[in-house]
PDB file of C-alpha atoms and ligand atoms in Angstrom:
ATOM      1  CA  MET A   4      12.447  72.491 -57.856  1.00 41.00           C
ATOM      2  CA  SER A   5      13.076  75.216 -60.447  1.00 44.00           C
ATOM      3  CA  LYS A   6      10.338  76.673 -62.624  1.00 44.00           C
ATOM      4  CA  ASN A   7      11.985  75.216 -65.705  1.00 44.00           C
ATOM      5  CA  LYS A   8      11.876  71.727 -64.261  1.00 46.00           C
ATOM      6  CA  ASN A   9       8.201  72.172 -63.435  1.00 45.00           C
ATOM      7  CA  ARG A  10       7.509  73.241 -66.989  1.00 45.00           C
ATOM      8  CA  LYS A  11       9.212  70.102 -68.239  1.00 46.00           C
ATOM      9  CA  LYS A  12       6.869  68.002 -66.111  1.00 50.00           C
ATOM     10  CA  ILE A  13       3.825  69.626 -67.722  1.00 53.00           C
ATOM     11  CA  SER A  14       4.220  68.095 -71.133  1.00 53.00           C
ATOM     12  CA  ARG A  15       1.412  67.160 -73.530  1.00 53.00           C
ATOM     13  CA  ARG A  16       3.717  64.556 -75.036  1.00 49.00           C
ATOM     14  CA  LYS A  17       4.026  62.883 -71.622  1.00 54.00           C
ATOM     15  CA  PHE A  18       0.263  62.934 -71.134  1.00 48.00           C
ATOM     16  CA  LEU A  19      -0.418  61.478 -74.576  1.00 47.00           C
ATOM     17  CA  LYS A  20       2.057  58.696 -73.910  1.00 50.00           C
ATOM     18  CA  GLY A  21       0.244  57.958 -70.659  1.00 45.00           C
ATOM     19  CA  THR A  22      -3.151  57.561 -72.298  1.00 46.00           C
ATOM     20  CA  GLY A  23      -2.093  54.371 -74.058  1.00 43.00           C
ATOM     21  CA  ALA A  24      -3.321  55.960 -77.264  1.00 40.00           C
ATOM     22  CA  ALA A  25      -3.206  53.908 -80.447  1.00 37.00           C
ATOM     23  CA  PHE A  26      -3.528  56.749 -82.883  1.00 33.00           C
ATOM     24  CA  ALA A  27      -2.770  54.704 -85.972  1.00 31.00           C
ATOM     25  CA  VAL A  28      -5.459  52.152 -85.166  1.00 32.00           C
ATOM     26  CA  ALA A  29      -8.045  54.780 -84.322  1.00 30.00           C
ATOM     27  CA  THR A  30      -7.271  56.816 -87.419  1.00 28.00           C
ATOM     28  CA  ALA A  31      -7.660  53.760 -89.587  1.00 29.00           C
ATOM     29  CA  ALA A  32     -11.083  52.948 -88.127  1.00 31.00           C
ATOM     30  CA  PRO A  33     -13.678  53.585 -90.829  1.00 32.00           C
ATOM     31  CA  LYS A  34     -16.640  55.869 -90.173  1.00 34.00           C
ATOM     32  CA  LEU A  35     -19.684  53.850 -89.341  1.00 33.00           C
ATOM     33  CA  GLU A  36     -23.211  54.067 -90.589  1.00 33.00           C
ATOM     34  CA  ALA A  37     -24.213  53.352 -86.983  1.00 35.00           C
ATOM     35  CA  GLN A  38     -22.946  56.784 -85.867  1.00 38.00           C
ATOM     36  CA  ARG A  39     -26.490  58.165 -86.083  1.00 39.00           C
ATOM     37  CA  PRO A  40     -28.420  58.211 -82.766  1.00 42.00           C
ATOM     38  CA  ALA A  41     -30.031  54.827 -82.142  1.00 41.00           C
ATOM     39  CA  SER A  42     -33.507  56.353 -81.967  1.00 42.00           C
ATOM     40  CA  THR A  43     -33.309  57.593 -85.581  1.00 46.00           C
ATOM     41  CA  ALA A  44     -31.006  55.000 -87.132  1.00 45.00           C
ATOM     42  CA  PRO A  45     -32.378  52.165 -89.197  1.00 48.00           C
ATOM     43  CA  ALA A  46     -31.845  48.673 -87.822  1.00 53.00           C
ATOM     44  CA  ALA A  47     -28.088  48.108 -87.777  1.00 61.00           C
ATOM     45  CA  VAL A  48     -26.823  45.958 -90.605  1.00 67.00           C
ATOM     46  CA  VAL A  49     -24.347  43.440 -89.268  1.00 75.00           C
ATOM     47  CA  ASP A  50     -21.471  42.980 -91.682  1.00 81.00           C
ATOM     48  CA  PRO A  51     -20.365  39.356 -91.183  1.00 85.00           C
ATOM     49  CA  SER A  52     -16.930  40.183 -92.564  1.00 89.00           C
ATOM     50  CA  VAL A  53     -16.228  42.513 -89.610  1.00 93.00           C
ATOM     51  CA  PRO A  54     -14.896  40.702 -86.538  1.00 96.00           C
ATOM     52  CA  ARG A  55     -17.005  41.157 -83.417  1.00 97.00           C
ATOM     53  CA  THR A  56     -16.229  40.422 -79.780  1.00 98.00           C
ATOM     54  CA  THR A  57     -18.404  40.252 -76.709  1.00 98.00           C
ATOM     55  CA  ILE A  58     -16.907  42.254 -73.870  1.00 98.00           C
ATOM     56  CA  ARG A  59     -17.791  42.618 -70.199  1.00 98.00           C
ATOM     57  CA  VAL A  60     -17.289  46.111 -68.922  1.00 98.00           C
ATOM     58  CA  VAL A  61     -18.436  48.076 -65.896  1.00 98.00           C
ATOM     59  CA  ILE A  62     -19.746  51.415 -67.112  1.00 98.00           C
ATOM     60  CA  ASN A  63     -20.558  54.024 -64.471  1.00 98.00           C
ATOM     61  CA  GLY A  64     -20.884  51.265 -61.881  1.00 97.00           C
ATOM     62  CA  ALA A  65     -23.162  48.976 -63.922  1.00 98.00           C
ATOM     63  CA  GLU A  66     -21.797  45.759 -65.387  1.00 98.00           C
ATOM     64  CA  ARG A  67     -22.577  45.379 -69.087  1.00 98.00           C
ATOM     65  CA  ARG A  68     -22.092  42.556 -71.573  1.00 98.00           C
ATOM     66  CA  ILE A  69     -21.873  44.064 -75.033  1.00 98.00           C
ATOM     67  CA  GLU A  70     -21.048  42.750 -78.486  1.00 97.00           C
ATOM     68  CA  VAL A  71     -18.817  45.232 -80.256  1.00 98.00           C
ATOM     69  CA  GLU A  72     -17.147  45.403 -83.616  1.00 97.00           C
ATOM     70  CA  ASP A  73     -13.431  45.020 -83.076  1.00 97.00           C
ATOM     71  CA  ARG A  74     -12.833  48.281 -84.970  1.00 96.00           C
ATOM     72  CA  TRP A  75     -15.034  50.441 -82.744  1.00 97.00           C
ATOM     73  CA  THR A  76     -13.267  52.986 -80.615  1.00 98.00           C
ATOM     74  CA  LEU A  77     -14.369  53.369 -77.013  1.00 98.00           C
ATOM     75  CA  VAL A  78     -15.947  56.743 -77.750  1.00 98.00           C
ATOM     76  CA  GLU A  79     -17.986  55.178 -80.584  1.00 98.00           C
ATOM     77  CA  LEU A  80     -19.281  52.559 -78.176  1.00 98.00           C
ATOM     78  CA  LEU A  81     -20.147  55.168 -75.545  1.00 98.00           C
ATOM     79  CA  ARG A  82     -21.744  57.781 -77.795  1.00 98.00           C
ATOM     80  CA  ASP A  83     -23.194  55.876 -80.724  1.00 98.00           C
ATOM     81  CA  HIS A  84     -24.258  52.632 -79.098  1.00 97.00           C
ATOM     82  CA  LEU A  85     -24.852  53.453 -75.411  1.00 98.00           C
ATOM     83  CA  GLN A  86     -26.062  57.045 -75.936  1.00 98.00           C
ATOM     84  CA  LEU A  87     -23.593  58.401 -73.369  1.00 98.00           C
ATOM     85  CA  THR A  88     -23.139  61.594 -75.355  1.00 98.00           C
ATOM     86  CA  GLY A  89     -21.634  63.640 -72.515  1.00 98.00           C
ATOM     87  CA  THR A  90     -18.280  62.407 -73.825  1.00 98.00           C
ATOM     88  CA  LYS A  91     -17.409  64.695 -76.748  1.00 98.00           C
ATOM     89  CA  ILE A  92     -15.350  64.361 -79.915  1.00 98.00           C
ATOM     90  CA  GLY A  93     -13.391  67.516 -80.658  1.00 97.00           C
ATOM     91  CA  CYS A  94     -10.654  66.405 -83.041  1.00 97.00           C
ATOM     92  CA  ASP A  95      -9.673  63.648 -85.400  1.00 90.00           C
ATOM     93  CA  PRO A  96      -8.215  62.130 -83.168  1.00 91.00           C
ATOM     94  CA  GLY A  97      -5.901  62.231 -80.116  1.00 96.00           C
ATOM     95  CA  GLU A  98      -5.318  65.978 -79.810  1.00 97.00           C
ATOM     96  CA  CYS A  99      -7.969  67.744 -77.753  1.00 98.00           C
ATOM     97  CA  GLY A 100      -8.996  65.641 -74.745  1.00 98.00           C
ATOM     98  CA  ALA A 101     -12.740  66.310 -75.139  1.00 98.00           C
ATOM     99  CA  CYS A 102     -13.267  62.533 -75.165  1.00 98.00           C
ATOM    100  CA  THR A 103     -11.492  61.913 -71.842  1.00 98.00           C
ATOM    101  CA  VAL A 104     -13.017  59.174 -69.667  1.00 98.00           C
ATOM    102  CA  LEU A 105     -11.617  57.189 -66.767  1.00 98.00           C
ATOM    103  CA  LEU A 106     -10.466  53.658 -67.599  1.00 98.00           C
ATOM    104  CA  ASP A 107      -9.835  51.820 -64.334  1.00 98.00           C
ATOM    105  CA  GLY A 108      -9.645  55.261 -62.739  1.00 97.00           C
ATOM    106  CA  LYS A 109      -7.058  56.641 -65.148  1.00 98.00           C
ATOM    107  CA  PRO A 110      -7.870  59.419 -67.644  1.00 98.00           C
ATOM    108  CA  VAL A 111      -7.597  58.215 -71.249  1.00 98.00           C
ATOM    109  CA  TYR A 112      -8.633  59.507 -74.656  1.00 98.00           C
ATOM    110  CA  SER A 113     -11.616  57.310 -75.513  1.00 98.00           C
ATOM    111  CA  CYS A 114     -11.170  58.185 -79.208  1.00 98.00           C
ATOM    112  CA  SER A 115      -7.774  56.526 -79.147  1.00 98.00           C
ATOM    113  CA  ASN A 116      -8.685  53.324 -77.330  1.00 98.00           C
ATOM    114  CA  LEU A 117     -10.558  50.465 -78.908  1.00 98.00           C
ATOM    115  CA  ALA A 118     -13.771  49.328 -77.216  1.00 98.00           C
ATOM    116  CA  VAL A 119     -12.459  45.743 -77.011  1.00 98.00           C
ATOM    117  CA  TRP A 120      -9.592  47.004 -74.853  1.00 98.00           C
ATOM    118  CA  ALA A 121     -12.157  47.870 -72.156  1.00 98.00           C
ATOM    119  CA  ASP A 122     -12.974  44.177 -71.708  1.00 98.00           C
ATOM    120  CA  GLY A 123     -12.789  43.275 -68.007  1.00 98.00           C
ATOM    121  CA  ARG A 124     -12.258  46.895 -66.987  1.00 98.00           C
ATOM    122  CA  SER A 125     -14.273  49.787 -65.616  1.00 98.00           C
ATOM    123  CA  VAL A 126     -15.152  52.968 -67.472  1.00 98.00           C
ATOM    124  CA  GLN A 127     -16.432  56.157 -65.883  1.00 98.00           C
ATOM    125  CA  THR A 128     -17.898  58.908 -68.007  1.00 98.00           C
ATOM    126  CA  VAL A 129     -19.191  62.338 -67.052  1.00 98.00           C
ATOM    127  CA  GLU A 130     -22.680  60.816 -66.697  1.00 98.00           C
ATOM    128  CA  GLY A 131     -21.295  58.769 -63.799  1.00 98.00           C
ATOM    129  CA  LEU A 132     -20.110  61.733 -61.712  1.00 98.00           C
ATOM    130  CA  ALA A 133     -23.389  62.857 -60.129  1.00 97.00           C
ATOM    131  CA  GLU A 134     -24.821  60.617 -57.429  1.00 94.00           C
ATOM    132  CA  ASN A 135     -28.520  60.421 -56.559  1.00 93.00           C
ATOM    133  CA  GLY A 136     -29.163  63.572 -58.553  1.00 93.00           C
ATOM    134  CA  ARG A 137     -26.483  65.517 -56.675  1.00 96.00           C
ATOM    135  CA  LEU A 138     -23.608  66.955 -58.687  1.00 97.00           C
ATOM    136  CA  ASP A 139     -20.083  65.839 -57.852  1.00 97.00           C
ATOM    137  CA  PRO A 140     -18.183  68.516 -55.848  1.00 97.00           C
ATOM    138  CA  LEU A 141     -15.959  69.007 -58.905  1.00 97.00           C
ATOM    139  CA  GLN A 142     -18.988  69.779 -61.059  1.00 98.00           C
ATOM    140  CA  ARG A 143     -20.268  72.267 -58.482  1.00 97.00           C
ATOM    141  CA  SER A 144     -16.850  73.893 -58.275  1.00 98.00           C
ATOM    142  CA  PHE A 145     -16.618  74.158 -62.070  1.00 98.00           C
ATOM    143  CA  ILE A 146     -19.936  76.014 -62.063  1.00 97.00           C
ATOM    144  CA  GLU A 147     -18.984  78.256 -59.129  1.00 96.00           C
ATOM    145  CA  HIS A 148     -15.698  79.228 -60.815  1.00 97.00           C
ATOM    146  CA  ASP A 149     -17.183  79.821 -64.278  1.00 96.00           C
ATOM    147  CA  GLY A 150     -15.184  76.962 -65.789  1.00 96.00           C
ATOM    148  CA  PRO A 151     -17.497  76.138 -68.687  1.00 97.00           C
ATOM    149  CA  GLN A 152     -17.765  78.836 -71.364  1.00 97.00           C
ATOM    150  CA  CYS A 153     -19.028  77.113 -74.519  1.00 98.00           C
ATOM    151  CA  GLY A 154     -18.760  73.920 -72.439  1.00 97.00           C
ATOM    152  CA  PHE A 155     -17.488  71.687 -75.218  1.00 98.00           C
ATOM    153  CA  CYS A 156     -14.315  70.698 -73.384  1.00 98.00           C
ATOM    154  CA  THR A 157     -15.920  70.575 -69.931  1.00 98.00           C
ATOM    155  CA  SER A 158     -16.723  66.881 -69.595  1.00 98.00           C
ATOM    156  CA  GLY A 159     -13.168  66.013 -70.610  1.00 98.00           C
ATOM    157  CA  GLN A 160     -11.756  68.562 -68.154  1.00 98.00           C
ATOM    158  CA  LEU A 161     -13.965  67.112 -65.410  1.00 98.00           C
ATOM    159  CA  MET A 162     -12.833  63.549 -66.012  1.00 98.00           C
ATOM    160  CA  ALA A 163      -9.163  64.547 -66.169  1.00 98.00           C
ATOM    161  CA  ALA A 164      -9.632  66.467 -62.901  1.00 98.00           C
ATOM    162  CA  LYS A 165     -11.447  63.532 -61.311  1.00 98.00           C
ATOM    163  CA  GLY A 166      -8.582  61.217 -62.223  1.00 98.00           C
ATOM    164  CA  LEU A 167      -6.090  63.709 -60.810  1.00 98.00           C
ATOM    165  CA  LEU A 168      -7.867  64.116 -57.450  1.00 97.00           C
ATOM    166  CA  THR A 169      -8.236  60.358 -57.103  1.00 96.00           C
ATOM    167  CA  ARG A 170      -4.474  59.898 -57.245  1.00 96.00           C
ATOM    168  CA  ASN A 171      -3.526  63.219 -55.619  1.00 97.00           C
ATOM    169  CA  ALA A 172      -6.070  64.637 -53.180  1.00 96.00           C
ATOM    170  CA  HIS A 173      -4.006  67.752 -52.434  1.00 96.00           C
ATOM    171  CA  PRO A 174      -2.586  68.978 -55.736  1.00 98.00           C
ATOM    172  CA  THR A 175      -0.649  72.197 -56.217  1.00 98.00           C
ATOM    173  CA  ALA A 176      -1.583  74.572 -59.029  1.00 98.00           C
ATOM    174  CA  ASP A 177       1.221  73.063 -61.103  1.00 98.00           C
ATOM    175  CA  ASP A 178      -0.104  69.567 -60.397  1.00 98.00           C
ATOM    176  CA  VAL A 179      -3.522  70.645 -61.670  1.00 98.00           C
ATOM    177  CA  ARG A 180      -2.057  72.246 -64.793  1.00 98.00           C
ATOM    178  CA  ALA A 181      -0.130  69.028 -65.432  1.00 98.00           C
ATOM    179  CA  GLY A 182      -3.245  66.924 -64.847  1.00 98.00           C
ATOM    180  CA  LEU A 183      -5.273  68.985 -67.326  1.00 98.00           C
ATOM    181  CA  THR A 184      -2.512  69.479 -69.873  1.00 97.00           C
ATOM    182  CA  GLY A 185      -4.020  66.945 -72.269  1.00 98.00           C
ATOM    183  CA  ASN A 186      -7.324  68.830 -72.352  1.00 98.00           C
ATOM    184  CA  LEU A 187      -7.498  71.771 -74.710  1.00 98.00           C
ATOM    185  CA  CYS A 188     -10.020  74.586 -74.239  1.00 98.00           C
ATOM    186  CA  ARG A 189     -10.769  76.619 -77.341  1.00 97.00           C
ATOM    187  CA  CYS A 190     -12.330  79.277 -75.086  1.00 98.00           C
ATOM    188  CA  SER A 191      -8.963  79.444 -73.324  1.00 97.00           C
ATOM    189  CA  ASN A 192     -10.548  79.331 -69.876  1.00 97.00           C
ATOM    190  CA  TYR A 193      -7.681  77.393 -68.361  1.00 98.00           C
ATOM    191  CA  ASN A 194      -7.170  79.560 -65.256  1.00 98.00           C
ATOM    192  CA  HIS A 195     -10.797  79.155 -64.189  1.00 98.00           C
ATOM    193  CA  TYR A 196     -10.582  75.377 -64.572  1.00 98.00           C
ATOM    194  CA  VAL A 197      -7.408  75.270 -62.474  1.00 98.00           C
ATOM    195  CA  GLU A 198      -9.004  77.454 -59.766  1.00 98.00           C
ATOM    196  CA  ALA A 199     -12.074  75.224 -59.759  1.00 98.00           C
ATOM    197  CA  VAL A 200     -10.063  72.050 -59.276  1.00 98.00           C
ATOM    198  CA  LEU A 201      -7.970  73.600 -56.497  1.00 98.00           C
ATOM    199  CA  ALA A 202     -11.116  74.824 -54.720  1.00 98.00           C
ATOM    200  CA  ALA A 203     -12.746  71.411 -55.051  1.00 97.00           C
ATOM    201  CA  ALA A 204      -9.626  69.779 -53.631  1.00 97.00           C
ATOM    202  CA  LYS A 205      -9.649  72.154 -50.656  1.00 96.00           C
ATOM    203  CA  GLY A 206     -13.253  71.224 -50.036  1.00 92.00           C
ATOM    204  CA  GLY A 207     -12.287  67.571 -50.050  1.00 65.00           C
ATOM    205  CA  ALA A 208     -13.701  66.741 -53.499  1.00 61.00           C
ATOM    206  CA  ARG A 209     -12.845  63.170 -54.437  1.00 58.00           C
TER     207      ARG A 209
HETATM  208  S1  LIG B 304     -11.660  63.595 -79.560  1.00 91.42           S
HETATM  209 FE1  LIG B 304     -10.254  62.374 -78.451  1.00 91.42          FE
HETATM  210  S2  LIG B 304      -8.538  63.635 -78.203  1.00 91.42           S
HETATM  211 FE2  LIG B 304      -9.949  64.874 -79.344  1.00 91.42          FE
HETATM  212  S1  LIG B 305     -15.168  76.100 -72.442  1.00 91.42           S
HETATM  213 FE1  LIG B 305     -15.262  76.264 -74.597  1.00 91.42          FE
HETATM  214  S2  LIG B 305     -13.783  74.828 -75.282  1.00 91.42           S
HETATM  215 FE2  LIG B 305     -13.468  74.925 -73.161  1.00 91.42          FE
END
């Protein structure tokens, strides 16, 4: 395949389409008082005019039953209500990939998915990568290859890479670039991230 064709494959537009992002809905979601950490926030005031739904979702392997406001995005649920703050918010919204999590094993922008859409599904966040206190091989490889600089994009890069290796255990460098194309790095450390994912794949990271 020619280089030009490969470049076509690595398209942010294609990635964004694949995330199932509902940018209009997410943009319209009002900012919530409940965005403060739970430990410092006053008791949440339930607005009866806001529709709420109880969802069942498996988060990092644990089944949860949670009542959510229908307007909450998935990243609001994770960060503001479950204190899973490893998932970052780097834009407003749907541009940077810092909020990437796995939804049924597929990388998605959690800022652009509603929490209610996770009903009956499984979500994996960066907190779910390490097992029994041992870092995932991808995490170790990121460290060994100096992937994180400021680190703000790192959890999103990790989850995008995890999703890639789950569906393609032996990616080429172009495959990795395509898999991470929806994840921006303001430190521009892209080559180190690609090397880290390739090294993890060679070591059998899954
Ligand atoms: S915070 Fe979700 S794409 Fe930037
Ligand atoms: S390491 Fe700083 S934004 Fe990626």
